[in-house]
Short mmCIF file of C-alpha atoms in Angstrom, two decimals:
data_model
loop_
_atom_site.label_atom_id
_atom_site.label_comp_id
_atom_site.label_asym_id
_atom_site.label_seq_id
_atom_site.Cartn_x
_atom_site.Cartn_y
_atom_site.Cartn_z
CA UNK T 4 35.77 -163.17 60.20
CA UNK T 5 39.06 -164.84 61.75
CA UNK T 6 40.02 -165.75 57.91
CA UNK T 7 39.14 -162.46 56.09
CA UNK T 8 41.37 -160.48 58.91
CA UNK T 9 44.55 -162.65 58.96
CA UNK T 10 43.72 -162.44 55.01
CA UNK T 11 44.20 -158.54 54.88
CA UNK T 12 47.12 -159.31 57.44
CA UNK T 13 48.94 -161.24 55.09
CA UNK T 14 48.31 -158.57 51.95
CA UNK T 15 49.28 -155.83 53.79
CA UNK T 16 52.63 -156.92 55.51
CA UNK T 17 53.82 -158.24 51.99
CA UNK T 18 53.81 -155.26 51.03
CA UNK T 19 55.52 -153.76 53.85
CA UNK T 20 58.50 -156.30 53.56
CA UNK T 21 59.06 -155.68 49.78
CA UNK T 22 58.44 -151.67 50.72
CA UNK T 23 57.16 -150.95 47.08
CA UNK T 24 53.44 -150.74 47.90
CA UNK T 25 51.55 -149.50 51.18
CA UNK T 26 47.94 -150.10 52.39
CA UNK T 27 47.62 -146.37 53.87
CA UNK T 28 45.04 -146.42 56.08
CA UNK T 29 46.24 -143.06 58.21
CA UNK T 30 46.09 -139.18 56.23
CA UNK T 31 48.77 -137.92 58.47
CA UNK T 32 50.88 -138.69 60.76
CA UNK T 33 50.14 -137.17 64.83
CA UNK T 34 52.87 -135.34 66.80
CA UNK T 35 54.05 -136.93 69.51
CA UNK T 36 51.86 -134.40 71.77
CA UNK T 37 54.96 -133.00 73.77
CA UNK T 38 54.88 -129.63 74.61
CA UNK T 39 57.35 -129.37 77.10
CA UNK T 40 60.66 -127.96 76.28
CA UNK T 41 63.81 -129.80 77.67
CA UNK T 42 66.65 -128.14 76.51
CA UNK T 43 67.35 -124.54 75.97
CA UNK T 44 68.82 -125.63 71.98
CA UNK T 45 66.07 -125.39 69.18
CA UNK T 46 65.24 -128.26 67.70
CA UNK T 47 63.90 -130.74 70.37
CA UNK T 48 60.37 -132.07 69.86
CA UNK T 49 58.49 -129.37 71.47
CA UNK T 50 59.77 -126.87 68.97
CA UNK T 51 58.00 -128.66 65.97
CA UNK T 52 54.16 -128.30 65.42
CA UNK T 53 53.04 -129.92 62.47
CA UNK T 54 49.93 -132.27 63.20
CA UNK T 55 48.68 -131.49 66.90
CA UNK T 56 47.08 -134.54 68.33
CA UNK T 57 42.81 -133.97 67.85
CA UNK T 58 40.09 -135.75 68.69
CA UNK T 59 36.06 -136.33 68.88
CA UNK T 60 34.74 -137.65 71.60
CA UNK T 61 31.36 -139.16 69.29
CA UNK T 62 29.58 -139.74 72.43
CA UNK T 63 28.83 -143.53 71.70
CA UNK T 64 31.99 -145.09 73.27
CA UNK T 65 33.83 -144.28 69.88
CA UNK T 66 36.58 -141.66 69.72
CA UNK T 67 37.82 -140.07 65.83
CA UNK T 68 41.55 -139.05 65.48
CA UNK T 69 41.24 -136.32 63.38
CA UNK T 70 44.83 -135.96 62.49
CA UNK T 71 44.76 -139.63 60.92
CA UNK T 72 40.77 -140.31 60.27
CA UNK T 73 40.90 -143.46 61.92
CA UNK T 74 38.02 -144.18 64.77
CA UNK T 75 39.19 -146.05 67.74
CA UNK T 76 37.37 -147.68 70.75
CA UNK T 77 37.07 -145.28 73.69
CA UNK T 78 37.70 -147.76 76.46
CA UNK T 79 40.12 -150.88 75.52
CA UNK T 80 38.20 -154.29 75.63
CA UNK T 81 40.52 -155.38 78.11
CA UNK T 82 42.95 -158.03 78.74
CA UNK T 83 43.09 -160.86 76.58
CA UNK T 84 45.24 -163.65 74.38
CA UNK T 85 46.40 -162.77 71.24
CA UNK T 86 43.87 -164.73 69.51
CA UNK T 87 40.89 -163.64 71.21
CA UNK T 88 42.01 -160.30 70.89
CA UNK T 89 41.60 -160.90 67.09
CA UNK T 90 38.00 -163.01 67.26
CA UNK T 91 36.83 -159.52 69.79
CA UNK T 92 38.47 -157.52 67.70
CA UNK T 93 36.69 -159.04 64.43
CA UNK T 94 33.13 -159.33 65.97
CA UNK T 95 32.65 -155.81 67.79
CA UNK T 96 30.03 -153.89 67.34
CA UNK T 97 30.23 -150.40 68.82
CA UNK T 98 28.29 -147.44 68.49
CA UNK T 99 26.58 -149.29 65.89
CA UNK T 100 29.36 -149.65 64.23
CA UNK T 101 30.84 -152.41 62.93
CA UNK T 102 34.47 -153.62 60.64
CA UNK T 103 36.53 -153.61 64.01
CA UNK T 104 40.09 -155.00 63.89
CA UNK T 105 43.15 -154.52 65.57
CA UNK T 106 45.82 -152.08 64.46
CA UNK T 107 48.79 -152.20 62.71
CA UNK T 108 52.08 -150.84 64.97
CA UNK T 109 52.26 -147.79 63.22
CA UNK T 110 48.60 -146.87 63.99
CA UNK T 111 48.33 -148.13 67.58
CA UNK T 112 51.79 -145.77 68.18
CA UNK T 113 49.85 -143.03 66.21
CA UNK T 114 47.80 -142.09 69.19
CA UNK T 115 50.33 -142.79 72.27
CA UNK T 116 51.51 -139.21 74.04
CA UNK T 117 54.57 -138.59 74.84
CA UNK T 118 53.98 -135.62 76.96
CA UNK T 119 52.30 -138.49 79.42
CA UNK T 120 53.66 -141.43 81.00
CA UNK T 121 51.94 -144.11 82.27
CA UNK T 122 50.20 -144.27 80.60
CA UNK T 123 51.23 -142.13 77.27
CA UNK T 124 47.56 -141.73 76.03
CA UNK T 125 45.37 -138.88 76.06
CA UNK T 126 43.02 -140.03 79.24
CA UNK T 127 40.43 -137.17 78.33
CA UNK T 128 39.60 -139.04 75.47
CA UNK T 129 40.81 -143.01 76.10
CA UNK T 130 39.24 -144.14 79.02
CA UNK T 131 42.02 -145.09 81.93
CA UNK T 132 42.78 -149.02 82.31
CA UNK T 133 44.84 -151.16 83.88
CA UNK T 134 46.51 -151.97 80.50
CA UNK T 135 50.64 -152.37 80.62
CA UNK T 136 50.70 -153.59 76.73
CA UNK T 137 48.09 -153.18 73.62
CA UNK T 138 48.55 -155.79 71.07
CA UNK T 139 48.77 -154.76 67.32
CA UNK T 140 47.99 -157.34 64.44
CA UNK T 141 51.64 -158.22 63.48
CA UNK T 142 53.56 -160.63 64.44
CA UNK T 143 57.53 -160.15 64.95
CA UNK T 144 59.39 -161.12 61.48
CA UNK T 145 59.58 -164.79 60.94
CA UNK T 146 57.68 -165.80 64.07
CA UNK T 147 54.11 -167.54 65.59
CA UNK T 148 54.98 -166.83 68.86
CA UNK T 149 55.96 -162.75 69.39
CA UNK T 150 53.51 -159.95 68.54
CA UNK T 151 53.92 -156.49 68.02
CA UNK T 152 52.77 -154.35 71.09
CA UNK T 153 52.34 -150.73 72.01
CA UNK T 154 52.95 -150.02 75.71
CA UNK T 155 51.46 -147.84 78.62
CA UNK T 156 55.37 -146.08 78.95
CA UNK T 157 55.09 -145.25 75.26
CA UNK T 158 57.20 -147.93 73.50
CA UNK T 159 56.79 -150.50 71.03
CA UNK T 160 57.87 -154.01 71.16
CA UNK T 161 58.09 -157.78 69.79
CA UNK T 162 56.76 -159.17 72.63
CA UNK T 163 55.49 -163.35 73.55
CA UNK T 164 52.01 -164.28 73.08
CA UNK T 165 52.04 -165.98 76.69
CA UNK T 166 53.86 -163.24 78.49
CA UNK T 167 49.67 -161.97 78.96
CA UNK T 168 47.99 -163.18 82.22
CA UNK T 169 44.91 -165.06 79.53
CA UNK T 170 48.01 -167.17 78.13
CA UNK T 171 49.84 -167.94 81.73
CA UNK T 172 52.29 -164.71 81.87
CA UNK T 173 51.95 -162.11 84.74
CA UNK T 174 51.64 -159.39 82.62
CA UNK T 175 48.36 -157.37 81.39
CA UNK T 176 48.23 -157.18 77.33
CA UNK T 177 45.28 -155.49 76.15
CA UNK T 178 42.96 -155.06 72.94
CA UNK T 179 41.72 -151.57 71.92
CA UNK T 180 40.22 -152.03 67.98
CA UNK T 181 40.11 -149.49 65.37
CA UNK T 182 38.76 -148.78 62.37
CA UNK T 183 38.18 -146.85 58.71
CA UNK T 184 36.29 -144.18 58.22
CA UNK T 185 37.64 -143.73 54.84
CA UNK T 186 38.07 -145.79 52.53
CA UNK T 187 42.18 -146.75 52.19
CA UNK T 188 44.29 -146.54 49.09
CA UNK T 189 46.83 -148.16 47.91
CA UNK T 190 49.96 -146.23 47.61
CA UNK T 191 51.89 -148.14 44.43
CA UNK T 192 55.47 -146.72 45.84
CA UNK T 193 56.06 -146.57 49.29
CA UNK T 194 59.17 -145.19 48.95
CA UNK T 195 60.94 -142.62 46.65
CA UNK T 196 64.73 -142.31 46.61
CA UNK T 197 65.24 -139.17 45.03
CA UNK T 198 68.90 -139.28 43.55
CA UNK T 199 70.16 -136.64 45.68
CA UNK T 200 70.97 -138.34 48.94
CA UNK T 201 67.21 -138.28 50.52
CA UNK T 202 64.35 -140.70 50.55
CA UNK T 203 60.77 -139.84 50.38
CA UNK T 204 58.29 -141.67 52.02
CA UNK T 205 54.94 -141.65 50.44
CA UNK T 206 53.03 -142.82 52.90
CA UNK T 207 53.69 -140.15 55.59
CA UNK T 208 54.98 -137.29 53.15
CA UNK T 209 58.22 -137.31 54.99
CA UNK T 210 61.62 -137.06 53.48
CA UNK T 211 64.58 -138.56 55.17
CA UNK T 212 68.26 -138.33 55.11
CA UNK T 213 69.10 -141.49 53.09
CA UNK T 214 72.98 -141.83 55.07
CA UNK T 215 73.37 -141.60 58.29
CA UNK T 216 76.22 -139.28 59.56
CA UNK T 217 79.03 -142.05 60.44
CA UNK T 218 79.57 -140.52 63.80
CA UNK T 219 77.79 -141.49 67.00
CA UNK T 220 76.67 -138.38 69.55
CA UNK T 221 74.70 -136.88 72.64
CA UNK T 222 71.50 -135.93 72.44
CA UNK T 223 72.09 -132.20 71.98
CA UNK T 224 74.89 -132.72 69.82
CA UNK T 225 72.33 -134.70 67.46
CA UNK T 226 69.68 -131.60 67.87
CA UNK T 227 72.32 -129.37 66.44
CA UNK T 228 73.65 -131.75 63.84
CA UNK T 229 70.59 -132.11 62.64
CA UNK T 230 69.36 -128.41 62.42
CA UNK T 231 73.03 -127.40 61.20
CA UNK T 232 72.36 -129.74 58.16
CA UNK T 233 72.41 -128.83 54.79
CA UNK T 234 71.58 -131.55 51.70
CA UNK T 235 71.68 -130.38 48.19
CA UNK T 236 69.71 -126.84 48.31
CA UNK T 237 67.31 -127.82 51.48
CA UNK T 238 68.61 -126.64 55.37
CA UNK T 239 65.45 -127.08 57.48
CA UNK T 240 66.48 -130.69 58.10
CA UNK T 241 66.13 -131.64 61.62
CA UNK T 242 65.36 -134.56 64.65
CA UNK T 243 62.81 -136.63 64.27
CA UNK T 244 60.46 -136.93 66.76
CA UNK T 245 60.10 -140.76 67.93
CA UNK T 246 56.72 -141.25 65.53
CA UNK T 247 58.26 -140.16 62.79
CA UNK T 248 61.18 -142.30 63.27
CA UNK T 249 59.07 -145.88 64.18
CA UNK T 250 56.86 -144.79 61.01
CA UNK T 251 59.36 -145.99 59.10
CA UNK T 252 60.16 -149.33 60.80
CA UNK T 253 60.20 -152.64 58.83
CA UNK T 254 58.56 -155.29 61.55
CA UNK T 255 58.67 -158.08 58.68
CA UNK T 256 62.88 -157.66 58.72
CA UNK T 257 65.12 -157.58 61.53
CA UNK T 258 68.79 -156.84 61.50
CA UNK T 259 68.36 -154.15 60.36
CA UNK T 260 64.60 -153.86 60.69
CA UNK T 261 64.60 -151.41 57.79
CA UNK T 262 62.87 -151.03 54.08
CA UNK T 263 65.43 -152.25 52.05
CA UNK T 264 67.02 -151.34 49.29
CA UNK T 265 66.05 -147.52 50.92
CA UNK T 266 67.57 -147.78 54.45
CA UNK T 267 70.05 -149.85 53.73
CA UNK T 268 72.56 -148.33 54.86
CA UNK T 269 71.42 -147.12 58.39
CA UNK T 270 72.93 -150.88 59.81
CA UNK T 271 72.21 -151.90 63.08
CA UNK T 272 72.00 -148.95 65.06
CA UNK T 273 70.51 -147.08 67.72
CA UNK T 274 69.42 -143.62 66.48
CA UNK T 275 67.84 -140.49 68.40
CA UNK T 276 64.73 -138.82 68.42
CA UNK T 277 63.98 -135.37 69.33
CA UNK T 278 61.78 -136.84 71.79
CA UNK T 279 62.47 -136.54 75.75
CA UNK T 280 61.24 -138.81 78.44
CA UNK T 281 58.53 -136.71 80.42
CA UNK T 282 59.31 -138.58 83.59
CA UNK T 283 62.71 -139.00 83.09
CA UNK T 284 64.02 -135.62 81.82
CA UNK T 285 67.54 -137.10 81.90
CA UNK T 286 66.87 -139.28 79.47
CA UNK T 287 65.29 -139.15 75.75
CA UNK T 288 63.74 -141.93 72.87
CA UNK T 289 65.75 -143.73 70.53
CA UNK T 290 64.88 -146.45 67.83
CA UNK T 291 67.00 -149.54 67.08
CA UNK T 292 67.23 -151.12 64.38
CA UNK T 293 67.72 -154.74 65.22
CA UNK T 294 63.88 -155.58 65.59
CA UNK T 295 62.36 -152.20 65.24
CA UNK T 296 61.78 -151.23 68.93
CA UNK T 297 61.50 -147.61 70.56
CA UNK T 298 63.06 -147.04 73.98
CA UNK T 299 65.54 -144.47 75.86
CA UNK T 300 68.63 -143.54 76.53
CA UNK T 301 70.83 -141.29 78.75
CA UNK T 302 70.89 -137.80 77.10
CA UNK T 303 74.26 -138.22 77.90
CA UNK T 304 75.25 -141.16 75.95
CA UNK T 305 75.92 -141.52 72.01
CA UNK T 306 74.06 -142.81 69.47
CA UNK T 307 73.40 -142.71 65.73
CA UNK T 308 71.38 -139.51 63.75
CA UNK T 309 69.12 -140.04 61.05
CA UNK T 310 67.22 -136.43 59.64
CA UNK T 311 64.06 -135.82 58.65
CA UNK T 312 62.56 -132.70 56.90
CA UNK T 313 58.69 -131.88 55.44
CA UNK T 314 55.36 -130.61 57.21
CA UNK T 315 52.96 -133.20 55.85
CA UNK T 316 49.74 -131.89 55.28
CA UNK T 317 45.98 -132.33 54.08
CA UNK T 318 45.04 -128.97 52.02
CA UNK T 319 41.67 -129.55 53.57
CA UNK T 320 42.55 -129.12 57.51
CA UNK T 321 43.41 -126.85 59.68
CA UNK T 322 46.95 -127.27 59.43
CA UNK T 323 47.19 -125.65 55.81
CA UNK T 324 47.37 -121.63 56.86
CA UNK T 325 50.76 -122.18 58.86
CA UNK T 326 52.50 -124.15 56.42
CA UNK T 327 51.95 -121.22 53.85
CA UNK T 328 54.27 -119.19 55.86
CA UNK T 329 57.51 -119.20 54.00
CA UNK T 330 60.86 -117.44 54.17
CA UNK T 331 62.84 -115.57 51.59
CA UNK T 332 65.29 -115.14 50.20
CA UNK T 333 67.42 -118.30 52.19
CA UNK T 334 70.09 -118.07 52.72
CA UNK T 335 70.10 -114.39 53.69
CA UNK T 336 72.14 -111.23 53.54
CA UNK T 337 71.03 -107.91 55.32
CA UNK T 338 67.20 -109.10 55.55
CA UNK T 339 64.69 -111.77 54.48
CA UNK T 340 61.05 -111.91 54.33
CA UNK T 341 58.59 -113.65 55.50
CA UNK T 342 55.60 -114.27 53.36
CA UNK T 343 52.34 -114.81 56.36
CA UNK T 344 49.04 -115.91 55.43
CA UNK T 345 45.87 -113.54 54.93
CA UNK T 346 44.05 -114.39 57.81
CA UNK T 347 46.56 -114.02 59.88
CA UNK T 348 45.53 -110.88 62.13
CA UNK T 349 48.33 -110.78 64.96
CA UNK T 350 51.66 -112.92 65.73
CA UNK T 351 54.88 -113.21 67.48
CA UNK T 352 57.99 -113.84 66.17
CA UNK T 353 61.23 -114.82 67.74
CA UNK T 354 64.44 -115.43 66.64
CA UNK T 355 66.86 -117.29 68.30
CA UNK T 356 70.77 -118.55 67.51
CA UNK T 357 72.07 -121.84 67.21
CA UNK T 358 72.40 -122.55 71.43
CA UNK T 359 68.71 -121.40 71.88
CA UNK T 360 69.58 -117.69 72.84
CA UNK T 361 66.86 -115.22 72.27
CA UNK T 362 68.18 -112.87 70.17
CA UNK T 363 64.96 -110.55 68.59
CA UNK T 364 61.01 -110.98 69.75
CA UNK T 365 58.46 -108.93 68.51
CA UNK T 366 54.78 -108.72 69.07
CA UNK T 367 53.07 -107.70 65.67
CA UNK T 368 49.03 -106.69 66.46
CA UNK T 369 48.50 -105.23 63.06
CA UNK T 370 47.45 -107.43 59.76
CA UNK T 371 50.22 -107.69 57.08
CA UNK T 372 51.11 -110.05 54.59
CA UNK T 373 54.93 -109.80 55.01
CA UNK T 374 57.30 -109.34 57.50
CA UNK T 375 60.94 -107.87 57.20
CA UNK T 376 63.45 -109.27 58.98
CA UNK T 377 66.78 -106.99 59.37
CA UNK T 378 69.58 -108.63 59.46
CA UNK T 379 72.27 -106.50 59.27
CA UNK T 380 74.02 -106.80 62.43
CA UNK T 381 73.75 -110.89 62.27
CA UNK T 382 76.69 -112.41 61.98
CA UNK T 383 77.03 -115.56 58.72
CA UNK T 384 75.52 -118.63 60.66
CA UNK T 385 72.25 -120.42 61.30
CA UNK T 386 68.89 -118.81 63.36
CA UNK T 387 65.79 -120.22 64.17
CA UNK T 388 62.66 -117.78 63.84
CA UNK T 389 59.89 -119.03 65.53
CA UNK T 390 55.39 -117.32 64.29
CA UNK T 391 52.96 -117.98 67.03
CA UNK T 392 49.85 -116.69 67.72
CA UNK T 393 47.04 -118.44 69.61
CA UNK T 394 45.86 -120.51 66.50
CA UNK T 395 49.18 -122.03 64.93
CA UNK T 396 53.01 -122.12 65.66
CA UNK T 397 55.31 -122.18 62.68
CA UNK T 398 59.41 -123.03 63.34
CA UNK T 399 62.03 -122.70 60.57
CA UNK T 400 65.74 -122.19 60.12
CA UNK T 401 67.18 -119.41 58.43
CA UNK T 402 71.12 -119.29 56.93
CA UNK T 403 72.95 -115.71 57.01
CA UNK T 404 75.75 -115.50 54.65
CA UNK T 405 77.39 -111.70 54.29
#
């Protein structure tokens, strides 16, 4: 079991190094789960819905994430060495289940919350341990001896095999396994650069800025950067959220810790997420580039932007009716339409301006397929309308130009 597990290992970081073929073993990637808002500008995390966190609780010590289809063990098997974390991981049997084995990074961060802290997981569904750190199956680039961990304050890190209690450390590094309920694909090109300054990435259906902006900024300043953007004929670029950003970490290269040749050019940097630190409101995530970790910064303080646009989803969930909504014509004159779903019986929408002030909200109770927005008294710049209703939330930017 130990063999066919560092096997698959060792096929399916090769292919993360070289970045031109993916083992995708997640549909989609989860939102971070915040839902708090932190700053009165649009474009923090909490204004982006695009995969809620969702889960079943199978009643068998077995929990489904149904945003990436992978099943995970309810309550972590506790703290361990890296090695026997493998061997328990390899041999479990649960729910009468078996083909355990530890995650990769980017699926153990799939299902940390960031609306939580310590620990960042959803407790209604992960039972509540004394884990600090959860090891993932890779090792830090070029080394035996440091591991790849998620951790309880919603990071992720190259951390030493002995810094565990099992191996002589003080500190508690636990194993929680996972595995497929569907069969994974291989995705031949990881990676897309599409000749017109963006890069998509096929594995999460996200499309990123391919240079960074040269300039270093605050954490609002990046939020409006980002939503102010404009490449080629696309505006609704904005912040990443701190998933979206480690989803594209390289932890088989370091300095940067990057796909190259795609990211070449982001350096060694330390660039912002849209995501804010619940417990530390001051203070918001950033991911650096060196090895590939996520941590936090003063709001206050400057660092590197790297934007992201797309709504990734699965036609076949229940994501599909908001991402229908579209706007028209954008950019805008004296109006623009918005184009709403069927089934849609009743919304809100609001519109705000570029500093987050309200500037229009409307309740609509009746059915209608499309909404006209007057915009004769706006003057040329960029607004944010905002669809809720009790089912879905659906953000996007448009651009007035008289």
């Amino acid at each position: 079991m130990i063999k066919k597990l560092l096997f698959g290992y060792l096929v399916l970081n090769s292919t993360l190094f070289f970045g031109q073929s993916v083992y995708k073993t997640i549909q989609l990637l989860p939102d971070t789960g915040q839902t708090t808002s932190y700053t009165t500008l649009f474009g923090e995390d909490h204004d982006y819905s695009i995969n809620t966190p969702s889960y079943t609780n199978n009643g068998n010590g077995t929990i489904t994430d149904n945003v990436t289809g992978l099943m995970w063990q309810q309550v972590d098997g506790g703290e361990m060495t890296f090695e026997n974390a493998i061997t328990y991981c390899n041999n479990l049997t649960l729910g009468g289940l078996s083909g355990w084995r530890l995650p990769t990074p980017i699926e153990s961060y799939s299902i940390l919350n960031h609306q939580n802290s310590n620990p960042a997981i959803n407790t209604t569904y992960f039972t509540l341990t004394t884990a600090e750190y959860w090891w993932t199956s890779v090792f830090e680039n070029n080394s035996t001896t440091k591991v790849w961990c998620t951790n309880s304050g919603g990071g992720i890190g190259n951390h030493p095999k002995i810094e565990t209690i099992s191996a002589g450390g003080t500190k508690k590094f636990h194993a929680r396994a996972v595995r497929n309920i569907n069969t994974p694909t291989t995705i031949t090109n990881h990676f897309t650069d599409n000749s017109d300054g963006t890069i998509t990435d096929n594995l999460t259906q996200l499309v990123w800025q391919k240079i960074p902006n040269a300039n270093i900024f605050t954490w609002e300043q990046a939020i409006s950067y980002a939503e102010g953007l404009t490449i080629g004929t696309n505006s609704d670029w904005r912040l990443p959220n701190i998933k979206e950003l480690q989803s594209i970490n390289n932890e088989l290269a370091t300095n940067p810790s990057v796909f190259a040749p795609y990211f070449s050019s982001l350096g060694v940097h330390n660039f912002w997420s849209s995501t804010s630190l619940p417990n530390q409101t001051t203070k918001a995530w950033y991911w650096s580039t060196q090895f590939g970790i996520t941590t936090y910064d003063l709001k206050t303080n400057t660092n590197y932007v790297l934007c992201v646009r797309g709504n990734p989803t699965l036609s076949s969930t229940t994501f599909s009716d908001e991402n229908s909504i579209v706007v028209y014509p954008n950019p805008a004159s004296n109006f623009a339409l918005i184009n709403l779903p069927k089934n849609i019986e009743s919304f809100k929408i609001e519109i705000t301006d570029l500093l987050g002030k309200i500037i229009f909200s409307e309740e609509v109770k009746t059915k209608v397929n499309e909404y006209k927005i007057d915009l004769e008294g706006y003057n040329d710049g960029i607004y944010f309308v905002k669809v809720t209703n009790e089912k879905m939330k659906k953000s996007f930017k448009i651009i007035v130009k008289k």
